[in-house]
mmCIF file of C-alpha atoms and ligand atoms in Angstrom:
data_model
loop_
_atom_site.group_PDB
_atom_site.id
_atom_site.type_symbol
_atom_site.label_atom_id
_atom_site.label_comp_id
_atom_site.label_asym_id
_atom_site.label_seq_id
_atom_site.Cartn_x
_atom_site.Cartn_y
_atom_site.Cartn_z
ATOM 1 C CA MET A 1 -30.952 36.508 -8.499
ATOM 2 C CA VAL A 2 -33.438 36.140 -5.450
ATOM 3 C CA ARG A 3 -33.170 32.454 -6.460
ATOM 4 C CA ILE A 4 -29.684 32.133 -5.768
ATOM 5 C CA GLU A 5 -29.856 33.642 -2.484
ATOM 6 C CA ALA A 6 -32.530 31.499 -1.493
ATOM 7 C CA GLU A 7 -30.775 28.307 -3.046
ATOM 8 C CA ILE A 8 -27.023 29.304 -2.288
ATOM 9 C CA PRO A 9 -25.826 28.433 0.922
ATOM 10 C CA HIS A 10 -25.093 31.255 3.684
ATOM 11 C CA ASP A 11 -22.701 28.525 5.708
ATOM 12 C CA ILE A 12 -19.906 28.154 3.210
ATOM 13 C CA CYS A 13 -17.704 30.605 2.418
ATOM 14 C CA VAL A 14 -16.880 33.647 -0.648
ATOM 15 C CA ARG A 15 -13.897 31.085 -1.973
ATOM 16 C CA CYS A 16 -16.551 28.076 -2.239
ATOM 17 C CA ALA A 17 -18.889 29.871 -3.198
ATOM 18 C CA GLY A 18 -17.489 31.325 -6.017
ATOM 19 C CA ARG A 19 -16.089 27.854 -6.758
ATOM 20 C CA ILE A 20 -20.063 26.293 -7.792
ATOM 21 C CA PHE A 21 -19.493 28.988 -10.259
ATOM 22 C CA ALA A 22 -15.395 28.157 -11.831
ATOM 23 C CA LEU A 23 -16.667 27.829 -15.513
ATOM 24 C CA VAL A 24 -18.514 30.614 -15.967
ATOM 25 C CA ASP A 25 -15.665 32.974 -16.208
ATOM 26 C CA SER A 26 -11.811 31.963 -16.190
ATOM 27 C CA GLY A 27 -10.637 35.209 -15.659
ATOM 28 C CA LEU A 28 -11.305 35.331 -11.609
ATOM 29 C CA THR A 29 -9.705 33.703 -9.044
ATOM 30 C CA ASN A 30 -12.384 31.538 -6.946
ATOM 31 C CA THR A 31 -12.164 33.657 -4.301
ATOM 32 C CA GLY A 32 -12.879 36.855 -6.140
ATOM 33 C CA ARG A 33 -15.898 35.027 -7.846
ATOM 34 C CA GLY A 34 -17.442 34.460 -4.375
ATOM 35 C CA GLU A 35 -16.781 38.381 -3.422
ATOM 36 C CA MET A 36 -18.863 39.655 -6.865
ATOM 37 C CA LEU A 37 -21.219 37.147 -5.695
ATOM 38 C CA GLN A 38 -21.945 38.384 -1.826
ATOM 39 C CA PHE A 39 -21.836 41.915 -3.589
ATOM 40 C CA ALA A 40 -24.393 40.838 -5.831
ATOM 41 C CA ILE A 41 -26.661 39.362 -3.497
ATOM 42 C CA ARG A 42 -26.185 42.477 -1.415
ATOM 43 C CA SER A 43 -27.139 44.679 -3.659
ATOM 44 C CA LEU A 44 -29.825 42.762 -5.660
ATOM 45 C CA THR A 45 -31.807 41.577 -2.356
ATOM 46 C CA GLY A 46 -31.492 44.708 -0.460
ATOM 47 C CA ASN A 47 -29.807 42.175 2.337
ATOM 48 C CA ARG A 48 -27.097 44.392 3.273
ATOM 49 C CA ASP A 49 -26.248 42.565 5.614
ATOM 50 C CA PHE A 50 -25.654 39.239 3.915
ATOM 51 C CA SER A 51 -22.247 37.752 3.543
ATOM 52 C CA PHE A 52 -20.957 34.425 3.745
ATOM 53 C CA VAL A 53 -18.689 32.820 6.344
ATOM 54 C CA PRO A 54 -14.409 33.104 6.750
ATOM 55 C CA GLU A 55 -12.994 30.189 5.485
ATOM 56 C CA ARG A 56 -11.959 28.580 8.718
ATOM 57 C CA SER A 57 -15.912 28.320 9.183
ATOM 58 C CA CYS A 58 -16.577 26.306 6.279
ATOM 59 C CA ARG A 59 -17.901 23.542 6.364
ATOM 60 C CA VAL A 60 -16.766 22.575 3.433
ATOM 61 C CA CYS A 61 -13.249 23.281 2.986
ATOM 62 C CA ARG A 62 -12.580 23.907 6.383
ATOM 63 C CA GLY A 63 -10.378 26.277 6.239
ATOM 64 C CA THR A 64 -7.834 23.971 3.834
ATOM 65 C CA PHE A 65 -6.911 27.563 1.948
ATOM 66 C CA LEU A 66 -5.560 29.338 5.339
ATOM 67 C CA GLN A 67 -2.899 26.277 5.347
ATOM 68 C CA MET A 68 -0.959 26.323 2.129
ATOM 69 C CA GLU A 69 2.188 27.361 3.311
ATOM 70 C CA LYS A 70 2.207 24.089 5.605
ATOM 71 C CA TYR A 71 1.597 22.443 2.796
ATOM 72 C CA LEU A 72 4.254 24.066 0.761
ATOM 73 C CA SER A 73 6.657 23.238 3.820
ATOM 74 C CA MET A 74 5.577 19.466 3.955
ATOM 75 C CA PHE A 75 6.462 19.687 0.166
ATOM 76 C CA LEU A 76 10.310 21.106 0.862
ATOM 77 C CA ASP A 77 10.625 18.698 3.782
ATOM 78 C CA ALA A 78 10.103 15.513 1.710
ATOM 79 C CA THR A 79 11.655 16.715 -1.466
ATOM 80 C CA SER A 80 14.700 17.614 0.367
ATOM 81 C CA GLY A 81 17.380 14.821 -0.874
ATOM 82 C CA TYR A 82 15.708 14.809 -4.103
ATOM 83 C CA GLU A 83 16.569 15.935 -7.575
ATOM 84 C CA PHE A 84 13.765 17.411 -9.685
ATOM 85 C CA SER A 85 12.582 19.216 -12.202
ATOM 86 C CA THR A 86 9.589 18.404 -12.772
ATOM 87 C CA PHE A 87 6.482 17.764 -10.015
ATOM 88 C CA LEU A 88 2.651 17.569 -9.923
ATOM 89 C CA VAL A 89 0.599 17.792 -6.885
ATOM 90 C CA GLY A 90 -2.219 15.020 -5.895
ATOM 91 C CA SER A 91 -4.884 15.104 -3.215
ATOM 92 C CA THR A 92 -7.628 13.146 -1.488
ATOM 93 C CA PHE A 93 -10.239 14.823 0.579
ATOM 94 C CA PRO A 94 -12.116 13.296 3.291
ATOM 95 C CA GLU A 95 -15.388 11.714 2.041
ATOM 96 C CA GLU A 96 -17.984 14.971 3.883
ATOM 97 C CA THR A 97 -16.192 17.646 2.364
ATOM 98 C CA VAL A 98 -16.716 15.413 -1.527
ATOM 99 C CA SER A 99 -20.318 15.134 -0.979
ATOM 100 C CA GLU A 100 -21.126 18.130 0.945
ATOM 101 C CA GLU A 101 -19.032 20.202 -2.559
ATOM 102 C CA GLN A 102 -21.265 17.921 -4.379
ATOM 103 C CA ALA A 103 -24.077 18.184 -3.329
ATOM 104 C CA ILE A 104 -24.188 22.212 -3.161
ATOM 105 C CA GLN A 105 -23.159 22.260 -6.720
ATOM 106 C CA ALA A 106 -25.783 19.975 -8.151
ATOM 107 C CA LEU A 107 -27.655 23.292 -7.490
ATOM 108 C CA PHE A 108 -26.120 24.921 -10.166
ATOM 109 C CA PRO A 109 -24.862 21.573 -12.499
ATOM 110 C CA GLY A 110 -21.872 21.679 -14.721
ATOM 111 C CA LEU A 111 -20.585 25.705 -13.628
ATOM 112 C CA GLY A 112 -18.468 24.392 -10.952
ATOM 113 C CA GLU A 113 -14.942 22.845 -10.197
ATOM 114 C CA SER A 114 -13.911 20.068 -7.176
ATOM 115 C CA ILE A 115 -12.029 21.802 -4.597
ATOM 116 C CA LYS A 116 -9.251 19.186 -4.645
ATOM 117 C CA ARG A 117 -8.747 20.756 -8.570
ATOM 118 C CA GLU A 118 -8.146 23.977 -7.039
ATOM 119 C CA PHE A 119 -6.347 22.707 -4.197
ATOM 120 C CA ASN A 120 -3.719 21.001 -6.472
ATOM 121 C CA ARG A 121 -3.524 23.992 -9.217
ATOM 122 C CA GLU A 122 -2.939 26.478 -6.063
ATOM 123 C CA LEU A 123 -0.392 24.498 -4.225
ATOM 124 C CA GLY A 124 1.060 23.621 -7.470
ATOM 125 C CA LYS A 125 1.200 27.576 -8.422
ATOM 126 C CA LEU A 126 3.122 28.246 -4.931
ATOM 127 C CA ILE A 127 5.559 25.745 -4.974
ATOM 128 C CA SER A 128 6.649 26.192 -8.696
ATOM 129 C CA SER A 129 6.963 30.278 -7.484
ATOM 130 C CA LYS A 130 8.928 29.342 -4.062
ATOM 131 C CA THR A 131 11.108 26.320 -6.146
ATOM 132 C CA GLY A 132 11.244 27.477 -9.494
ATOM 133 C CA LYS A 133 10.314 23.692 -10.615
ATOM 134 C CA GLN A 134 7.472 23.357 -13.060
ATOM 135 C CA HIS A 135 3.591 21.957 -12.766
ATOM 136 C CA ASP A 136 3.780 19.369 -15.188
ATOM 137 C CA ARG A 137 0.992 16.609 -15.774
ATOM 138 C CA LYS A 138 2.424 14.318 -18.329
ATOM 139 C CA GLU A 139 5.443 13.225 -16.858
ATOM 140 C CA PRO A 140 6.422 14.627 -13.760
ATOM 141 C CA ASP A 141 9.578 13.666 -11.947
ATOM 142 C CA ILE A 142 7.561 13.934 -8.028
ATOM 143 C CA ILE A 143 4.421 12.948 -7.919
ATOM 144 C CA ALA A 144 3.007 14.874 -4.184
ATOM 145 C CA ASN A 145 0.056 13.078 -2.954
ATOM 146 C CA TYR A 146 -1.717 15.180 -0.354
ATOM 147 C CA ASP A 147 -4.011 13.022 1.874
ATOM 148 C CA LEU A 148 -5.981 15.794 4.256
ATOM 149 C CA ARG A 149 -8.257 13.072 5.700
ATOM 150 C CA TYR A 150 -5.266 12.724 7.786
ATOM 151 C CA ASP A 151 -2.941 15.908 6.687
ATOM 152 C CA THR A 152 0.294 13.927 5.149
ATOM 153 C CA LEU A 153 2.152 13.520 2.455
ATOM 154 C CA SER A 154 3.597 10.614 0.653
ATOM 155 C CA LEU A 155 5.830 11.354 -3.097
ATOM 156 C CA THR A 156 5.801 8.922 -6.071
ATOM 157 C CA VAL A 157 8.928 9.315 -7.765
ATOM 158 C CA ARG A 158 9.059 8.330 -11.088
ATOM 159 C CA GLY A 159 12.027 5.763 -11.813
ATOM 160 C CA PHE A 160 15.450 6.293 -13.802
ATOM 161 C CA TYR A 161 15.555 4.084 -17.228
ATOM 162 C CA VAL A 162 18.556 3.483 -19.092
ATOM 163 C CA LYS A 163 18.766 0.866 -21.952
ATOM 164 C CA GLY A 164 21.628 -0.752 -23.933
ATOM 165 C CA ARG A 165 22.926 -4.106 -24.227
ATOM 166 C CA TYR A 166 24.279 -6.052 -22.348
ATOM 167 C CA ARG A 167 27.183 -9.347 -22.760
ATOM 168 C CA LYS A 168 27.745 -11.609 -19.932
ATOM 169 C CA LEU A 169 31.115 -12.762 -19.550
ATOM 170 C CA SER A 170 30.290 -15.913 -17.338
ATOM 171 C CA ARG A 171 29.209 -19.389 -17.251
ATOM 172 C CA GLU A 172 28.175 -19.047 -13.303
ATOM 173 C CA ILE A 173 25.647 -16.480 -13.041
ATOM 174 C CA PRO A 174 22.255 -15.949 -13.979
ATOM 175 C CA GLN A 175 20.558 -13.257 -15.490
ATOM 176 C CA THR A 176 18.571 -11.727 -12.787
ATOM 177 C CA ARG A 177 18.578 -11.995 -8.876
ATOM 178 C CA TRP A 178 16.513 -14.992 -6.860
ATOM 179 C CA ILE A 179 12.948 -13.544 -6.404
ATOM 180 C CA HIS A 180 12.157 -13.210 -2.834
ATOM 181 C CA ARG A 181 15.924 -13.048 -1.692
ATOM 182 C CA VAL A 182 17.115 -9.344 -0.914
ATOM 183 C CA GLY A 183 20.454 -8.424 -1.149
ATOM 184 C CA ASP A 184 23.451 -8.672 -3.444
ATOM 185 C CA ASP A 185 23.025 -11.831 -5.136
ATOM 186 C CA ARG A 186 26.057 -12.054 -8.266
ATOM 187 C CA SER A 187 24.089 -12.374 -11.201
ATOM 188 C CA VAL A 188 23.522 -9.762 -14.596
ATOM 189 C CA GLU A 189 20.646 -7.971 -12.797
ATOM 190 C CA TYR A 190 22.887 -7.119 -9.839
ATOM 191 C CA PHE A 191 26.602 -6.181 -11.908
ATOM 192 C CA ILE A 192 24.018 -3.637 -13.754
ATOM 193 C CA GLY A 193 21.767 -2.500 -11.475
ATOM 194 C CA LYS A 194 23.329 -2.133 -8.109
ATOM 195 C CA PRO A 195 26.381 0.542 -9.908
ATOM 196 C CA LEU A 196 23.794 2.132 -11.102
ATOM 197 C CA CYS A 197 21.578 2.047 -8.130
ATOM 198 C CA ASP A 198 24.578 3.713 -6.095
ATOM 199 C CA MET A 199 24.991 6.679 -8.148
ATOM 200 C CA LEU A 200 21.496 7.620 -8.141
ATOM 201 C CA GLY A 201 21.056 7.047 -4.682
ATOM 202 C CA GLY A 202 18.065 4.651 -5.523
ATOM 203 C CA LYS A 203 16.197 2.397 -3.132
ATOM 204 C CA GLU A 204 15.940 -0.686 -5.354
ATOM 205 C CA TYR A 205 16.786 -2.031 -9.720
ATOM 206 C CA HIS A 206 14.996 -4.366 -12.101
ATOM 207 C CA LEU A 207 16.401 -5.501 -15.112
ATOM 208 C CA HIS A 208 13.885 -5.841 -17.653
ATOM 209 C CA ALA A 209 15.742 -7.556 -20.698
ATOM 210 C CA ALA A 210 14.688 -8.693 -24.447
ATOM 211 C CA GLY A 211 14.742 -12.544 -23.466
ATOM 212 C CA ARG A 212 17.119 -14.860 -21.159
ATOM 213 C CA GLU A 213 19.579 -17.258 -21.564
ATOM 214 C CA ASP A 214 20.645 -19.768 -18.951
ATOM 215 C CA VAL A 215 22.949 -19.857 -16.014
ATOM 216 C CA ASP A 216 25.856 -21.394 -17.504
ATOM 217 C CA VAL A 217 25.440 -19.876 -20.947
ATOM 218 C CA ARG A 218 27.497 -16.444 -22.053
ATOM 219 C CA MET A 219 26.271 -13.722 -23.891
ATOM 220 C CA LEU A 220 28.689 -12.461 -26.374
ATOM 221 C CA GLY A 221 28.675 -10.534 -29.503
ATOM 222 C CA SER A 222 26.974 -7.204 -29.546
ATOM 223 C CA GLY A 223 25.176 -7.960 -26.799
ATOM 224 C CA ARG A 224 21.425 -8.491 -25.468
ATOM 225 C CA ASP A 225 18.820 -5.828 -25.446
ATOM 226 C CA PHE A 226 18.010 -4.533 -22.002
ATOM 227 C CA VAL A 227 16.734 -1.766 -19.584
ATOM 228 C CA ILE A 228 17.281 -1.215 -15.951
ATOM 229 C CA GLU A 229 15.484 0.324 -13.930
ATOM 230 C CA VAL A 230 16.436 2.034 -10.131
ATOM 231 C CA VAL A 231 12.963 2.689 -8.212
ATOM 232 C CA ASN A 232 13.126 6.206 -6.051
ATOM 233 C CA PRO A 233 16.028 7.910 -7.457
ATOM 234 C CA ARG A 234 17.489 10.801 -5.583
ATOM 235 C CA ILE A 235 19.682 12.255 -8.376
ATOM 236 C CA ARG A 236 17.924 12.525 -11.546
ATOM 237 C CA HIS A 237 21.931 13.169 -13.930
ATOM 238 C CA LEU A 238 24.244 10.510 -15.226
ATOM 239 C CA ASP A 239 27.363 10.029 -16.386
ATOM 240 C CA LEU A 240 26.737 6.975 -18.899
ATOM 241 C CA GLU A 241 30.323 6.827 -20.043
ATOM 242 C CA GLU A 242 30.839 6.240 -15.685
ATOM 243 C CA PHE A 243 28.183 3.910 -15.592
ATOM 244 C CA ARG A 244 29.617 1.902 -18.333
ATOM 245 C CA GLU A 245 33.084 1.748 -16.993
ATOM 246 C CA ARG A 246 31.138 0.900 -13.285
ATOM 247 C CA VAL A 247 29.625 -2.235 -14.629
ATOM 248 C CA ASN A 248 32.397 -2.986 -17.025
ATOM 249 C CA ALA A 249 34.829 -3.394 -14.145
ATOM 250 C CA SER A 250 33.127 -6.157 -12.563
ATOM 251 C CA GLY A 251 34.604 -8.576 -15.113
ATOM 252 C CA TYR A 252 31.232 -10.835 -15.201
ATOM 253 C CA VAL A 253 28.972 -8.493 -17.353
ATOM 254 C CA GLU A 254 29.674 -5.619 -19.981
ATOM 255 C CA VAL A 255 27.253 -3.387 -21.133
ATOM 256 C CA ASP A 256 27.118 -0.828 -24.352
ATOM 257 C CA ALA A 257 24.901 1.111 -26.491
ATOM 258 C CA LEU A 258 23.634 3.475 -23.474
ATOM 259 C CA SER A 259 21.098 5.523 -23.903
ATOM 260 C CA LEU A 260 18.751 7.506 -21.225
ATOM 261 C CA ALA A 261 14.670 5.358 -21.698
ATOM 262 C CA GLY A 262 11.438 5.756 -20.502
ATOM 263 C CA PRO A 263 8.870 3.462 -18.862
ATOM 264 C CA ASP A 264 7.583 2.348 -22.798
ATOM 265 C CA ASP A 265 10.767 0.989 -23.571
ATOM 266 C CA VAL A 266 10.529 -1.634 -20.882
ATOM 267 C CA VAL A 267 7.863 -2.932 -23.419
ATOM 268 C CA LYS A 268 10.040 -2.395 -26.467
ATOM 269 C CA VAL A 269 12.562 -4.492 -25.317
ATOM 270 C CA LYS A 270 10.046 -7.709 -23.791
ATOM 271 C CA SER A 271 8.732 -7.778 -27.358
ATOM 272 C CA LEU A 272 11.959 -7.783 -29.069
ATOM 273 C CA GLN A 273 12.125 -11.325 -30.952
ATOM 274 C CA HIS A 274 15.407 -11.796 -32.846
ATOM 275 C CA GLU A 275 17.085 -14.942 -34.778
ATOM 276 C CA LYS A 276 20.122 -16.040 -33.027
ATOM 277 C CA THR A 277 23.389 -17.532 -33.368
ATOM 278 C CA TYR A 278 24.862 -20.110 -31.196
ATOM 279 C CA GLU A 279 28.287 -22.168 -31.071
ATOM 280 C CA ALA A 280 27.969 -24.985 -28.590
ATOM 281 C CA VAL A 281 30.770 -27.967 -27.426
ATOM 282 C CA VAL A 282 29.035 -30.642 -27.811
ATOM 283 C CA ARG A 283 29.466 -34.207 -26.572
ATOM 284 C CA GLY A 284 28.874 -37.694 -28.003
ATOM 285 C CA GLU A 285 29.006 -40.963 -26.335
ATOM 286 C CA GLY A 286 32.721 -42.409 -27.693
ATOM 287 C CA SER A 287 34.469 -41.036 -30.420
ATOM 288 C CA ILE A 288 32.186 -38.927 -32.953
ATOM 289 C CA ASP A 289 31.948 -39.467 -36.920
ATOM 290 C CA CYS A 290 32.514 -36.008 -38.342
ATOM 291 C CA SER A 291 31.069 -37.013 -41.414
ATOM 292 C CA ARG A 292 27.990 -38.191 -40.402
ATOM 293 C CA LEU A 293 27.880 -35.029 -38.228
ATOM 294 C CA ARG A 294 28.290 -32.974 -40.551
ATOM 295 C CA GLU A 295 25.745 -34.680 -42.759
ATOM 296 C CA ALA A 296 22.948 -34.401 -39.454
ATOM 297 C CA LEU A 297 23.550 -30.741 -38.976
ATOM 298 C CA SER A 298 23.248 -29.896 -43.114
ATOM 299 C CA SER A 299 19.902 -32.124 -42.925
ATOM 300 C CA ILE A 300 18.555 -29.817 -40.018
ATOM 301 C CA SER A 301 19.622 -26.296 -41.932
ATOM 302 C CA GLY A 302 16.433 -24.550 -42.739
ATOM 303 C CA LYS A 303 14.105 -27.162 -41.365
ATOM 304 C CA LEU A 304 11.652 -26.610 -38.913
ATOM 305 C CA ILE A 305 12.269 -28.364 -35.686
ATOM 306 C CA TYR A 306 9.083 -28.925 -32.710
ATOM 307 C CA GLN A 307 10.136 -28.847 -29.362
ATOM 308 C CA ARG A 308 7.569 -29.724 -26.185
ATOM 309 C CA THR A 309 8.301 -27.599 -23.264
ATOM 310 C CA PRO A 310 11.390 -28.475 -22.063
ATOM 311 C CA LEU A 311 11.204 -29.687 -17.972
ATOM 312 C CA ARG A 312 13.096 -27.901 -16.348
ATOM 313 C CA VAL A 313 11.557 -24.831 -17.692
ATOM 314 C CA SER A 314 7.637 -25.623 -17.356
ATOM 315 C CA GLY A 315 7.106 -24.174 -13.870
ATOM 316 C CA ARG A 316 7.815 -21.143 -15.838
ATOM 317 C CA ARG A 317 6.427 -21.231 -19.505
ATOM 318 C CA ALA A 318 3.287 -23.383 -20.574
ATOM 319 C CA ASP A 319 3.331 -26.757 -21.751
ATOM 320 C CA LYS A 320 3.315 -27.070 -25.683
ATOM 321 C CA ILE A 321 4.806 -28.058 -28.790
ATOM 322 C CA ARG A 322 5.969 -24.427 -30.679
ATOM 323 C CA PRO A 323 7.574 -25.061 -34.079
ATOM 324 C CA LYS A 324 11.503 -23.511 -34.439
ATOM 325 C CA ARG A 325 13.081 -22.850 -37.928
ATOM 326 C CA ILE A 326 17.022 -23.383 -37.496
ATOM 327 C CA VAL A 327 18.125 -21.372 -40.409
ATOM 328 C CA ALA A 328 21.390 -22.880 -40.287
ATOM 329 C CA ALA A 329 23.703 -25.457 -38.538
ATOM 330 C CA SER A 330 27.923 -26.001 -39.632
ATOM 331 C CA LEU A 331 30.644 -27.419 -37.463
ATOM 332 C CA LEU A 332 33.331 -25.513 -36.590
ATOM 333 C CA TRP A 333 36.205 -28.351 -35.521
ATOM 334 C CA CYS A 334 35.556 -32.073 -34.375
ATOM 335 C CA GLU A 335 37.739 -34.398 -32.351
ATOM 336 C CA GLY A 336 37.516 -37.073 -30.094
ATOM 337 C CA ASP A 337 33.945 -37.328 -28.391
ATOM 338 C CA ARG A 338 33.472 -33.857 -28.998
ATOM 339 C CA ALA A 339 32.915 -30.980 -31.658
ATOM 340 C CA ALA A 340 31.996 -28.078 -31.809
ATOM 341 C CA ILE A 341 28.778 -26.616 -33.963
ATOM 342 C CA ARG A 342 27.354 -22.799 -35.002
ATOM 343 C CA VAL A 343 23.625 -22.854 -35.164
ATOM 344 C CA ARG A 344 21.803 -20.054 -36.756
ATOM 345 C CA ALA A 345 18.050 -19.915 -35.225
ATOM 346 C CA GLU A 346 14.929 -18.317 -34.513
ATOM 347 C CA ALA A 347 14.078 -16.449 -31.356
ATOM 348 C CA GLY A 348 13.066 -19.052 -28.712
ATOM 349 C CA THR A 349 14.754 -21.990 -29.783
ATOM 350 C CA TYR A 350 15.967 -24.427 -26.951
ATOM 351 C CA ILE A 351 19.265 -25.115 -28.403
ATOM 352 C CA LYS A 352 20.781 -28.084 -25.523
ATOM 353 C CA GLU A 353 16.999 -29.689 -26.631
ATOM 354 C CA MET A 354 17.553 -29.143 -30.082
ATOM 355 C CA VAL A 355 20.565 -31.312 -29.565
ATOM 356 C CA SER A 356 19.858 -33.840 -26.684
ATOM 357 C CA GLY A 357 16.806 -34.481 -28.410
ATOM 358 C CA ASP A 358 15.046 -33.704 -24.863
ATOM 359 C CA GLY A 359 13.932 -37.130 -24.134
ATOM 360 C CA GLY A 360 11.763 -37.147 -27.587
ATOM 361 C CA ARG A 361 10.161 -33.621 -26.169
ATOM 362 C CA THR A 362 12.249 -31.890 -29.541
ATOM 363 C CA LYS A 363 11.501 -33.558 -32.689
ATOM 364 C CA PRO A 364 13.693 -33.969 -35.333
ATOM 365 C CA SER A 365 16.910 -33.638 -32.787
ATOM 366 C CA LEU A 366 20.520 -33.462 -34.054
ATOM 367 C CA SER A 367 20.592 -36.569 -32.145
ATOM 368 C CA SER A 368 18.041 -38.493 -33.767
ATOM 369 C CA LEU A 369 19.804 -37.512 -37.092
ATOM 370 C CA TYR A 370 23.155 -38.011 -36.404
ATOM 371 C CA GLY A 371 21.825 -41.342 -34.998
ATOM 372 C CA SER A 372 23.356 -41.852 -31.635
ATOM 373 C CA PRO A 373 23.264 -39.475 -28.283
ATOM 374 C CA LEU A 374 24.899 -35.783 -28.430
ATOM 375 C CA VAL A 375 24.333 -33.589 -25.267
ATOM 376 C CA VAL A 376 26.170 -29.699 -24.975
ATOM 377 C CA SER A 377 28.552 -29.399 -22.848
ATOM 378 C CA GLU A 378 29.366 -25.220 -23.537
ATOM 379 C CA LEU A 379 26.844 -22.878 -24.985
ATOM 380 C CA ASP A 380 27.389 -19.334 -26.192
ATOM 381 C CA VAL A 381 25.104 -17.187 -27.372
ATOM 382 C CA VAL A 382 27.219 -14.940 -30.287
ATOM 383 C CA GLU A 383 25.064 -12.792 -32.030
ATOM 384 C CA ILE A 384 21.647 -11.540 -32.078
ATOM 385 C CA HIS A 385 19.992 -10.546 -35.452
ATOM 386 C CA ARG A 386 18.364 -7.456 -35.064
ATOM 387 C CA GLU A 387 17.923 -6.624 -39.256
ATOM 388 C CA GLY A 388 16.762 -10.457 -39.774
ATOM 389 C CA GLY A 389 13.826 -10.278 -37.263
HETATM 390 ZN ZN1 ZN B 1 -14.713 27.441 2.009
#
């Protein structure tokens, strides 16, 4: 006890003194623990006048805990207009506070907790009691970041995620908006994200999808898997059916199989790899020999083709040769210089290049097997085979 009186600084408050021994007994507050310590020192050393300093003069906390009502009202102001049910308090203290506290607690190692931890917990309790919202460490809707160096508060609002499948009915819109271009570019991302962002009072939105189709390719059948993320939403409840109706009213994009999702689903959706069935209208130089084309299709069926990255996407993907399996290929109709084909292929197959040969970058190609140039003039994804891998 004599040692404690000698070593413990006297120019700190009871709360900061109690915090040095926070882990010794969890049944008390730090202030209660500090008062016991003060009493013990008075009793056992005979120094009846011994007392710690008031909180406002404490060199560690500098009266921070006297201002909890102020921090509470900062929270209430900042979160007004946000719908949330869970929150978490975080804080950054001045470097001097942290190092002074560490120096003091180092005298009694392993027994204390940090001021930051006490602040976060106590403010969390106060906010919870005033608002009825839950203090939640795992997946809070809102994180309140207090910076005690400048007495400021910033909020991190958890994004809102919806997953589903989309069909793209137009040959004129890209999947995502142009990078670095703000505004309402018409795209799959826009037609799905804009109505959701409006419904949730969000700030921004991002589309995450399982692969992509070209601007001029329609995505039909049961649609492509996607997750749409709304950033900084003010509203956290959603009528999925109303959202679906708003998207589908666009006439460009339709969505289905909607459900609420989370950040993990973004990673999952991006890793999906499924075989797809395509239908393409191809054009030849002059009249197409239908039986020769049928033979070419049957000889590429079940075969591996080797595709070097097409020049048109070489900025986005590494230049290398990818083997891709053509699971099945057949002729739908054939007339004059045009024919329609159906092709089922492994995920990531470039169908336009599979038909044209891409100047020798895809081997073999339908053109090389047919013996004369063929090009795709219209292309649709008609099915994604989720069960087939
Ligand atoms: Zn203090």
